Coordinates of C-alpha atoms in Angstrom, one line a residue:
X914 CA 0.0 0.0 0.0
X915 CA 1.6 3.4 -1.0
X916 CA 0.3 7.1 0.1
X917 CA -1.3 8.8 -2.6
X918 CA -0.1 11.0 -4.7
X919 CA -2.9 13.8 -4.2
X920 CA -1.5 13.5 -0.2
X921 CA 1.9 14.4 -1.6
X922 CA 3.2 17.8 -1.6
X923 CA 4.7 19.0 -5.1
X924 CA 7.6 20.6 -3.5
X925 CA 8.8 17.9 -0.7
X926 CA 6.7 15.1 -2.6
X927 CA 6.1 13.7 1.2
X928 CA 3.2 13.6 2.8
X929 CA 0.9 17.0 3.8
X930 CA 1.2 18.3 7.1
X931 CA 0.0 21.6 6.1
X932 CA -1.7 21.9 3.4
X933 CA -2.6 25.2 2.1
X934 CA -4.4 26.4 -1.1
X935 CA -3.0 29.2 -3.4
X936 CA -5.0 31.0 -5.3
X937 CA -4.4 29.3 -9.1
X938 CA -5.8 26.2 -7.0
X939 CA -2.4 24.3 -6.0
X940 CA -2.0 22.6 -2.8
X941 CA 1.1 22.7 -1.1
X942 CA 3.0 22.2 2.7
X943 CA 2.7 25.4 4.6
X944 CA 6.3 25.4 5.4
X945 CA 7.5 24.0 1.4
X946 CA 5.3 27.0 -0.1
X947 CA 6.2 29.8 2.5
X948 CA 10.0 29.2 1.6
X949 CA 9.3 29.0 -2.2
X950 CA 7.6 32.6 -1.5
X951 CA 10.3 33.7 0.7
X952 CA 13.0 32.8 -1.6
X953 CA 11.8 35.6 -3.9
X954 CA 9.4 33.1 -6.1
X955 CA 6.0 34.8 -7.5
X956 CA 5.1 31.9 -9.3
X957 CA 3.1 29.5 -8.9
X958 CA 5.7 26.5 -8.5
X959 CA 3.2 23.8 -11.0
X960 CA 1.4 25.8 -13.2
X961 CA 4.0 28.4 -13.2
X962 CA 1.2 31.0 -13.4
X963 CA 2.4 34.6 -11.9
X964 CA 0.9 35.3 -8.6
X965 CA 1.7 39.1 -8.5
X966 CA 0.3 40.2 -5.0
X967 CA -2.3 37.2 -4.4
X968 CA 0.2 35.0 -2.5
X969 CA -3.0 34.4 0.4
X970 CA -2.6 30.7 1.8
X971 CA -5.9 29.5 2.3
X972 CA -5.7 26.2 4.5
X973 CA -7.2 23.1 2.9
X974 CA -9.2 21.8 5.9
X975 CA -10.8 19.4 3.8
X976 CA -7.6 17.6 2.7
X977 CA -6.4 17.8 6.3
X978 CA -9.8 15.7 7.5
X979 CA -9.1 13.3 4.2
X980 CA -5.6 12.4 5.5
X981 CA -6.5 12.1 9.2
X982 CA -8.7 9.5 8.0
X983 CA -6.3 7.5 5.6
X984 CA -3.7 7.7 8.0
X985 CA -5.8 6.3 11.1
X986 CA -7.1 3.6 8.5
X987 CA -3.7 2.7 7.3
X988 CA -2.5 2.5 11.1
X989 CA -5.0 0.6 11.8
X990 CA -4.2 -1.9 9.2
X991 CA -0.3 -2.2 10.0
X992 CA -1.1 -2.8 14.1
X993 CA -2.2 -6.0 12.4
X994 CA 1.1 -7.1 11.7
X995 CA 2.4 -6.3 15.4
X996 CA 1.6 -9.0 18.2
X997 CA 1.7 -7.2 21.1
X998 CA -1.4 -6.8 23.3
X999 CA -0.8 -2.5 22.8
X1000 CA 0.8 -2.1 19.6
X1001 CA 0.0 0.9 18.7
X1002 CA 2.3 3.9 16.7
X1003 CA 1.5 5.3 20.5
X1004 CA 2.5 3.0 22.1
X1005 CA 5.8 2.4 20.6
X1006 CA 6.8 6.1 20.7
X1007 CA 6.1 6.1 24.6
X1008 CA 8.4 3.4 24.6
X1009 CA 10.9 4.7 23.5
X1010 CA 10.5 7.9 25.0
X1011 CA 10.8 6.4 28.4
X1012 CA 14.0 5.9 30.0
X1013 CA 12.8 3.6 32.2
X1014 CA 12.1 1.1 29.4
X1015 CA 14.9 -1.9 29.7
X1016 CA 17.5 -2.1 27.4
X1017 CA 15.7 -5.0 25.6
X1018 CA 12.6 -3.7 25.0
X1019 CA 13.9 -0.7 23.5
X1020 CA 15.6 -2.6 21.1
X1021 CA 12.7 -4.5 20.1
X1022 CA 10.6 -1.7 19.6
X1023 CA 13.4 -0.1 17.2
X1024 CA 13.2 -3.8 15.4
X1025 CA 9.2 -2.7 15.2
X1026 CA 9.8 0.9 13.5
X1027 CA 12.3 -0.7 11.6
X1028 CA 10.0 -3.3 9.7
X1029 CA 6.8 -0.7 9.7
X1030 CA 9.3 1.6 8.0
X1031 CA 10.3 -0.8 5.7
X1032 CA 7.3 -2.4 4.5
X1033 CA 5.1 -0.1 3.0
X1034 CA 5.1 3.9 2.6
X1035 CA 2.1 3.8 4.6
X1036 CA 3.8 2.9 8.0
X1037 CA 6.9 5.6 6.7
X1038 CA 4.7 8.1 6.8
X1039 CA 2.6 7.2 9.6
X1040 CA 5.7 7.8 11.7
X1041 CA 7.0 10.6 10.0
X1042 CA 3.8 12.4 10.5
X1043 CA 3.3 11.5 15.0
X1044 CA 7.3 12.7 14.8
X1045 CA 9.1 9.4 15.2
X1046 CA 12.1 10.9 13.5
X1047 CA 12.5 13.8 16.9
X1048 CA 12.1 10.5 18.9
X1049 CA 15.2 8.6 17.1
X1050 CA 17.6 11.1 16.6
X1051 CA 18.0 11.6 20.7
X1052 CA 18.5 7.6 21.3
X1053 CA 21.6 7.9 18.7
X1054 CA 23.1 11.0 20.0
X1055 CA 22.5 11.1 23.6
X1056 CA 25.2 11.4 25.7
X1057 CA 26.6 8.0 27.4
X1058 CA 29.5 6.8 28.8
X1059 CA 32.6 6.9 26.6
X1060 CA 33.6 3.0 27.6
X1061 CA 29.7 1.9 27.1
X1062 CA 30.4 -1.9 26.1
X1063 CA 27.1 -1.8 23.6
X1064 CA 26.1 0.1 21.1
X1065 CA 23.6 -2.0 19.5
X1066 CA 20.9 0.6 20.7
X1067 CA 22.3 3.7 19.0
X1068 CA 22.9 1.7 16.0
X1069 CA 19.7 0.0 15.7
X1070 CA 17.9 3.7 16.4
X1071 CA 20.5 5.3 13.3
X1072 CA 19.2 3.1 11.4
X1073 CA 15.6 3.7 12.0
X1074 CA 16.2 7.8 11.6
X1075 CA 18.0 6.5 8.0
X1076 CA 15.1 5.0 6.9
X1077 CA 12.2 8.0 7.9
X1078 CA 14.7 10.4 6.5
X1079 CA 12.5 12.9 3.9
X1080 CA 14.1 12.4 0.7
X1081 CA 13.8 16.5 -0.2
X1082 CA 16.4 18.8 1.0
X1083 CA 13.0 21.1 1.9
X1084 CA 10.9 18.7 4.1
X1085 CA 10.3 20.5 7.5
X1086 CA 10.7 17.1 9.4
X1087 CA 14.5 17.6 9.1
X1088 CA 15.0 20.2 11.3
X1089 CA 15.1 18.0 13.7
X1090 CA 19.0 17.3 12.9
X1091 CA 19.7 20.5 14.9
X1092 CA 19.9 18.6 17.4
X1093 CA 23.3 18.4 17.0
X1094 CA 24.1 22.0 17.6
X1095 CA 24.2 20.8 21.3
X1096 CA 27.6 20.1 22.4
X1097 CA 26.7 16.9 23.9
X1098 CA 25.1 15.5 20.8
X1099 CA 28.1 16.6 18.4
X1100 CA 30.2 14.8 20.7
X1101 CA 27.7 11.3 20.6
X1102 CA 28.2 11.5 16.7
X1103 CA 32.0 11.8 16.8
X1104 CA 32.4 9.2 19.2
X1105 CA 30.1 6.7 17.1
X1106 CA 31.5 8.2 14.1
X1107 CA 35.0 7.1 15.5
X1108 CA 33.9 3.6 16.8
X1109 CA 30.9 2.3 15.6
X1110 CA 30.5 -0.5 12.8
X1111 CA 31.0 0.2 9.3
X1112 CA 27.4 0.8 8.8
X1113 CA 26.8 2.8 11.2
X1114 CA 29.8 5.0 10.2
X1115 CA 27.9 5.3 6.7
X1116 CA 24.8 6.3 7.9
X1117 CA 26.4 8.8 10.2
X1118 CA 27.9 10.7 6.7
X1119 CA 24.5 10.0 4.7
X1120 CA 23.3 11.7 8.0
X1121 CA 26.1 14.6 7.2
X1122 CA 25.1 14.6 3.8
X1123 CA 21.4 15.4 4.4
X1124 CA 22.8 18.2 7.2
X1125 CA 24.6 19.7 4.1
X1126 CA 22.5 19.6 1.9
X1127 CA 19.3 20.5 3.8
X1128 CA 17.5 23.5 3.8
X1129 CA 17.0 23.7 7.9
X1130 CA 20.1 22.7 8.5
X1131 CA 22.2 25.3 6.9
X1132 CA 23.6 26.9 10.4
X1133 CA 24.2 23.1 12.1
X1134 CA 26.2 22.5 8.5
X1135 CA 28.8 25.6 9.0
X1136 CA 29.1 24.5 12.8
X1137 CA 29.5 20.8 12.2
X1138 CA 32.1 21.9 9.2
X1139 CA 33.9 24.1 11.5
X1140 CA 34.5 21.1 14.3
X1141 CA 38.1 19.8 14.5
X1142 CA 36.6 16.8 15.7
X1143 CA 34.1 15.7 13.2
X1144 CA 37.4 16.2 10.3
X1145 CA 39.5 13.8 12.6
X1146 CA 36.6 11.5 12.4
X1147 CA 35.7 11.4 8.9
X1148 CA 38.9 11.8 6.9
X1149 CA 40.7 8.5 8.2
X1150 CA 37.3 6.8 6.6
X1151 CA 38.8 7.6 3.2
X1152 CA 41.9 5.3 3.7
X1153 CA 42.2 2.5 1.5
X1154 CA 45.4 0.3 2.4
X1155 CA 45.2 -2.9 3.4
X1156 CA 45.3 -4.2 7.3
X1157 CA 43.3 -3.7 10.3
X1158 CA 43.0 0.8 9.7
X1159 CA 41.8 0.4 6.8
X1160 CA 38.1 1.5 6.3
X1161 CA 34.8 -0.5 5.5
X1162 CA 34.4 0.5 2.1
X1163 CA 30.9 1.7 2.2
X1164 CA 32.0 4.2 5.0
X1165 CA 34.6 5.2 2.9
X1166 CA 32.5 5.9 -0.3
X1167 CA 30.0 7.7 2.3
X1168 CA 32.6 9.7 3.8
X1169 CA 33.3 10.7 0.0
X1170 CA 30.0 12.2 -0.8
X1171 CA 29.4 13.7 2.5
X1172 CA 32.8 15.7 2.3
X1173 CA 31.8 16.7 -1.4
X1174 CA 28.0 17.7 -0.1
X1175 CA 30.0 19.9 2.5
X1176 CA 32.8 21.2 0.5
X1177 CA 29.7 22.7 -1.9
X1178 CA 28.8 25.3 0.6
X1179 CA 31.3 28.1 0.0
X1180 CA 31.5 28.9 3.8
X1181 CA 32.5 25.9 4.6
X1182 CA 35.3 25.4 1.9
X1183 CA 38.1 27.3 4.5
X1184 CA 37.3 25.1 7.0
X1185 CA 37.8 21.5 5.0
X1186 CA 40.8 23.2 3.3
X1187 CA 42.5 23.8 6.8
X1188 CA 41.3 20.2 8.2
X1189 CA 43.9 18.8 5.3
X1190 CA 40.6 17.6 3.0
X1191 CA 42.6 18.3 -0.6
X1192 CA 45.0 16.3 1.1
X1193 CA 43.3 13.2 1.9
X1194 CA 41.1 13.4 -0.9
X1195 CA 43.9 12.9 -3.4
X1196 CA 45.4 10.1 -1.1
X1197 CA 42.0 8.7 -1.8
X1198 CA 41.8 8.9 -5.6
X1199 CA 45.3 7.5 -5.3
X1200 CA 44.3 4.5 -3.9
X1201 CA 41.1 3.6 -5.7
X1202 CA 42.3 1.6 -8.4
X1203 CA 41.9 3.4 -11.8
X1204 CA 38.3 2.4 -12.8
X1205 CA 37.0 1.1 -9.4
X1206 CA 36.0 3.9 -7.3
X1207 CA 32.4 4.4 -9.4
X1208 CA 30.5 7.5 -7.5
X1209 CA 33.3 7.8 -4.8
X1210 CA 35.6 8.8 -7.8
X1211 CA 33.0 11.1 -9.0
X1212 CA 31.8 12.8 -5.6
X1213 CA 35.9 13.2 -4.8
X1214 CA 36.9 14.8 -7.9
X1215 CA 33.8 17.3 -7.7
X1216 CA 35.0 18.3 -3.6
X1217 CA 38.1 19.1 -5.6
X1218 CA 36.6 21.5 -7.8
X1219 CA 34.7 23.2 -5.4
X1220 CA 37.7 23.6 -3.3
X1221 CA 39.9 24.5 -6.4
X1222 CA 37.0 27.7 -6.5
X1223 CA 39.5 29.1 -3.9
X1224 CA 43.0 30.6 -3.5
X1225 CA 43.8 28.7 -0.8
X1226 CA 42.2 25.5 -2.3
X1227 CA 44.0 26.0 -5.8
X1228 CA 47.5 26.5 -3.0
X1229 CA 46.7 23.2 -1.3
X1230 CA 46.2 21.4 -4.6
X1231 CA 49.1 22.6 -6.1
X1232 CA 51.4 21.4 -3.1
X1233 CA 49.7 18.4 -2.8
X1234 CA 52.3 15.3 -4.0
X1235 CA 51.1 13.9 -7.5
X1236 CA 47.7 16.1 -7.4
X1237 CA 48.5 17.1 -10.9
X1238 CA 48.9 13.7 -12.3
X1239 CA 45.7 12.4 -10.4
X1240 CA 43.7 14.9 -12.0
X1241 CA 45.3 14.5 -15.9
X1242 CA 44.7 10.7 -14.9
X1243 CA 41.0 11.5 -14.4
X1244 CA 40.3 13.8 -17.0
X1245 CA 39.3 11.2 -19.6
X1246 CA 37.2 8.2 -17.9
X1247 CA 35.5 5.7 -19.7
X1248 CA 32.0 6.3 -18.2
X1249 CA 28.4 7.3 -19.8
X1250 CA 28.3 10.4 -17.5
X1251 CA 31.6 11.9 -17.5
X1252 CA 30.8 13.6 -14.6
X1253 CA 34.1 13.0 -12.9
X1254 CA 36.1 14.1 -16.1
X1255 CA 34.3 17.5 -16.3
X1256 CA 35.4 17.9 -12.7
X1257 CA 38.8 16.8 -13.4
X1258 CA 39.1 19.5 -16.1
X1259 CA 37.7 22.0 -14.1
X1260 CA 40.0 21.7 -11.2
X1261 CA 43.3 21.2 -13.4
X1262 CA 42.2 24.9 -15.5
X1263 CA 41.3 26.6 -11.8
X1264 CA 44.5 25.5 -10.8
X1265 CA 46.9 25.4 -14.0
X1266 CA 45.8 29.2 -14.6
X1267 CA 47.9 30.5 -11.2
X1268 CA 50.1 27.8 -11.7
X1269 CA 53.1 27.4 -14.2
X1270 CA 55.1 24.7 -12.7
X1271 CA 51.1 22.6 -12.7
X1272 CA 50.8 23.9 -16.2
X1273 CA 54.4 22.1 -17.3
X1274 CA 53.4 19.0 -14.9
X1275 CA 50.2 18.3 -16.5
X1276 CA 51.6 18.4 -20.4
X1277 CA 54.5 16.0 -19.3
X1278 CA 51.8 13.7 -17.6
X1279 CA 50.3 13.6 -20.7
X1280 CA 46.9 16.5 -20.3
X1281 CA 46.8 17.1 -23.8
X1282 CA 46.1 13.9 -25.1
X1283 CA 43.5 12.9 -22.5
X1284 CA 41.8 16.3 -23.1
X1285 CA 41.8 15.2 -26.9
X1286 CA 40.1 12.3 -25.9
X1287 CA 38.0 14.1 -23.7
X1288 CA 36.5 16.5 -26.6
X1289 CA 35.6 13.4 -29.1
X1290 CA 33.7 11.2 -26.4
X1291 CA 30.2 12.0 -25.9
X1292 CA 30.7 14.0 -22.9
X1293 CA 28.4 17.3 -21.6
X1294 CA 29.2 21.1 -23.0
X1295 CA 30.3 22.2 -19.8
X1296 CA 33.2 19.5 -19.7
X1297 CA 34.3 20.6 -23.3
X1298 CA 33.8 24.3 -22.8
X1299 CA 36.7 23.3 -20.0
X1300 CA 38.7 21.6 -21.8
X1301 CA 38.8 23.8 -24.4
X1302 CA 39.7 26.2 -22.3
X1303 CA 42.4 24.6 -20.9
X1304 CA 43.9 23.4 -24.3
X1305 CA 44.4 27.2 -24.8
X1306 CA 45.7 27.8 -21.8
X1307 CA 48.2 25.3 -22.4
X1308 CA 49.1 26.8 -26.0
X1309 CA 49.4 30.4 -24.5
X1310 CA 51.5 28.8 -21.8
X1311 CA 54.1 27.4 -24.6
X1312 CA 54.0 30.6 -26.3
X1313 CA 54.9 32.4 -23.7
X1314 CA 57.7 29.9 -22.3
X1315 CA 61.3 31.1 -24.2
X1316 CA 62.6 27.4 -24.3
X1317 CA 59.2 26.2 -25.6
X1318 CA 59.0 22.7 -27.7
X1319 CA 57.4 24.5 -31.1
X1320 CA 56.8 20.8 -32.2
X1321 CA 54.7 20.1 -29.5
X1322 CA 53.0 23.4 -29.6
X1323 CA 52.3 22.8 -33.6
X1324 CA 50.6 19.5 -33.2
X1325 CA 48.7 21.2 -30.2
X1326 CA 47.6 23.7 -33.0
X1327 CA 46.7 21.7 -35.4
X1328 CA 45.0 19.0 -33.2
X1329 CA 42.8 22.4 -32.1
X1330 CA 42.0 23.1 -35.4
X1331 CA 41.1 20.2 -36.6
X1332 CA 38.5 19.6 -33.3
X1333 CA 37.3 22.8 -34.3
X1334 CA 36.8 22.2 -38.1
X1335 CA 35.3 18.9 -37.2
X1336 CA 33.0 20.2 -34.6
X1337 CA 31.7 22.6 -37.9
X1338 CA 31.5 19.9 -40.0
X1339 CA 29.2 17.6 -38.0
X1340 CA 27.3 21.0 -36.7
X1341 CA 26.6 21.7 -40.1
X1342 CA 25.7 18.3 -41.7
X1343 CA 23.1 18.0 -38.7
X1344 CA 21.8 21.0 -39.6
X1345 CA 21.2 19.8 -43.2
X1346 CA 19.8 16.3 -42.1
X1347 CA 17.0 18.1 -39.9
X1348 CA 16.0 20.7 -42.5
X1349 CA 15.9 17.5 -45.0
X1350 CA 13.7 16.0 -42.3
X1351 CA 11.5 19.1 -42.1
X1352 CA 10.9 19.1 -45.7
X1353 CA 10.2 15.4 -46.2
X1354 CA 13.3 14.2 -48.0
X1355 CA 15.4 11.1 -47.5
X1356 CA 19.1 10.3 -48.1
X1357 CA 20.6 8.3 -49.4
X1358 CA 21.5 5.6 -48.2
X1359 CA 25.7 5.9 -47.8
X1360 CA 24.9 9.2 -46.6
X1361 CA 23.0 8.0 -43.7
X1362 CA 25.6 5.8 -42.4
X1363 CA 27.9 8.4 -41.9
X1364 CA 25.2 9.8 -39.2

């Protein structure tokens, strides 16, 4: 059974808990709509209609009334599944709300929201709506004892949060995550951070993702970014060697993507830079084997970019041992998206533009012949626009140089040219083939196996 999608808000696409009416006829969430408005919008955000001064919320009682009903129906149906004498949503908040429920029975009623959660979007929301999610969070960050001998509880109640996480960045529900802005919760998610399993350690930087990334959280991101603690928790998750420090590898392509989701808030960028994040992430991308690293690759190479957006990120790249070569290795991957070879580019140009000594390091590890490479595959305009624009960066860089190779700077020229005079060509002879298409007429056959 799934909710339905008139009980979904267009923004958040959860469930209402406010629903309002503008005045082209749209539902939304109260707090999705008022920060759509806020944000400078006039429009209305699904019909696009202008709104001018008519931005009146009218509250849609009678949608409110329709979802109090399906959701007390649907509850009613998934107690079914539960064997307990009381098992009611209620009921298993109030137990885990009390601290004087045993150990055990804790952990059994996590085992409860964990298959409710699991089974249907109906018990998902159910809980998200009666504000399981505010209940959770405080059972994985509350403050114990730092020699506690289990932490099957904490774990057990991460996961649970994991899986009632909102999937939009706007959903109201995760404000909740400021409960980390107390000192004594920060310190629960270091220490589990630092000693938990390696699922636990993932969730705890999907968790940091969704604090970066979300909309309530932006003040708890700067704070948790600016924590010496949290840095000398998360970067030794990117270690790759072999033995018993290295890192359970789903932590460490978590760890990835949660540094990249922080590293794309400006703010924060001075912060990782200081904490030795260029660093580590190139250590990273060394040890992925060429290939292998799939999104971690990806998510890494675009922190590197956003960092490279700096001074002192394009100075801590440039120092960084064998950061050049890393990123000329990474410029041309055999992928469909090419993502992490438009952010390879981007980071060698930011950096090879201040740079000299990267600009000579890059041709001798071979740049110009992966960016060649680069501008035939069937990558996106941004990556070409950069590596076009590195190319003749490059070729001012040799013109400039008073011992420069002039047969290396030739073929450069005339491997430029003749991108250029091909990208005409096939601009032009698409041109003709859709105007032919317009018009009715065919070609012939040898023709159309050159397209």
């Amino acid at each position: 059974m799934s909710i339905p999608h008139l009980f979904r808000c267009p923004i958040s696409l959860d469930i209402f808990t406010d629903p309002v009416t503008l005045c082209t006829g749209q539902t939304y969430d109260r707090q999705c709509i008022e920060r759509w408005l806020a944000d400078g919008h006039r429009t209305c955000p699904v019909t696009m209609q202008a709104l001018g001064d008519a931005t009146a919320l009218v509250p849609n009682r009678t949608l409110r009334h329709l979802i109090d009903r399906w959701l007390s129906a649907a509850t009613t149906d998934q107690h079914h599944h539960l064997p307990e004498s009381d098992p009611s949503l209620a009921a298993l908040k109030r137990c885990l709300l009390s601290d004087a429920t045993a150990a055990a029975a804790k952990i059994a009623a996590l085992e409860k929201v964990m298959a409710l959660a699991s089974e249907s979007d109906v018990g998902r929301a159910c809980m998200l709506q009666l504000g399981f999610l505010s209940v959770l969070l405080p059972l994985v960050f509350r403050a114990a004892p730092a020699d506690r001998p289990g932490r099957a509880e904490e774990e057990l109640a991460l996961q649970c949060a994991l899986s009632l996480m909102p999937s939009s960045p706007a959903a109201p529900q995760l404000d909740c995550l400021n409960v980390l802005k107390k000192e004594a919760s920060l310190a629960s998610f270091v220490r589990l951070l630092e000693r938990g399993s390696g699922r636990a350690k993932a969730g705890l930087c999907r968790l940091l993702e969704t604090i970066a990334t979300a909309t309530a959280t932006r003040d708890l991101a700067l704070i948790v970014a600016a924590s010496p603690r949290v840095w000398q928790a998360l970067l030794p998750l990117l270690q790759r060697q072999d033995g018993p420090a290295a890192s359970d590898p789903r932590a460490s392509e978590a760890a990835v993507r949660a540094i990249a989701a922080v590293c794309a808030t400006e703010p924060a960028r001075g912060s990782a830079i200081h904490h030795g994040v260029v660093g580590a992430l190139f250590r990273h991308l060394t040890w992925w084997a060429y290939g292998k690293g799939g999104g971690a690759v990806s998510s890494a190479l675009a922190a590197v970019e956003a960092l490279a957006e700096t001074e002192a990120g394009r100075r801590a790249v440039a120092r960084a041992p064998g950061a050049t070569r890393v990123l000329v290795r990474h410029v041309f991957m055999m992928s469909s998206a090419n993502d992490g070879s438009e952010h390879a580019a981007a980071a060698l140009l930011a950096v090879c533009r201040e740079s000299r000594a990267a600009r000579s390091e890059a041709v001798g590890a071979g740049v110009v012949t992966q960016l060649l490479l680069l501008l035939q595959s069937q990558c996106g305009a941004r990556a070409k626009a950069k590596a076009r624009a590195l190319l003749k960066l490059l070729k001012s860089s040799f013109v400039q140089a008073p011992m420069a190779s002039y047969d290396l700077l030739l073929q450069l020229e005339l491997k430029i040219l003749l991108l250029e005079v091909l990208d005409v060509v096939i601009n032009f002879a698409w041109r003709i083939r859709c105007l032919m298409n317009q018009k009715g007429m065919t070609l012939l056959p040898d023709v159309e196996l050159m397209f």
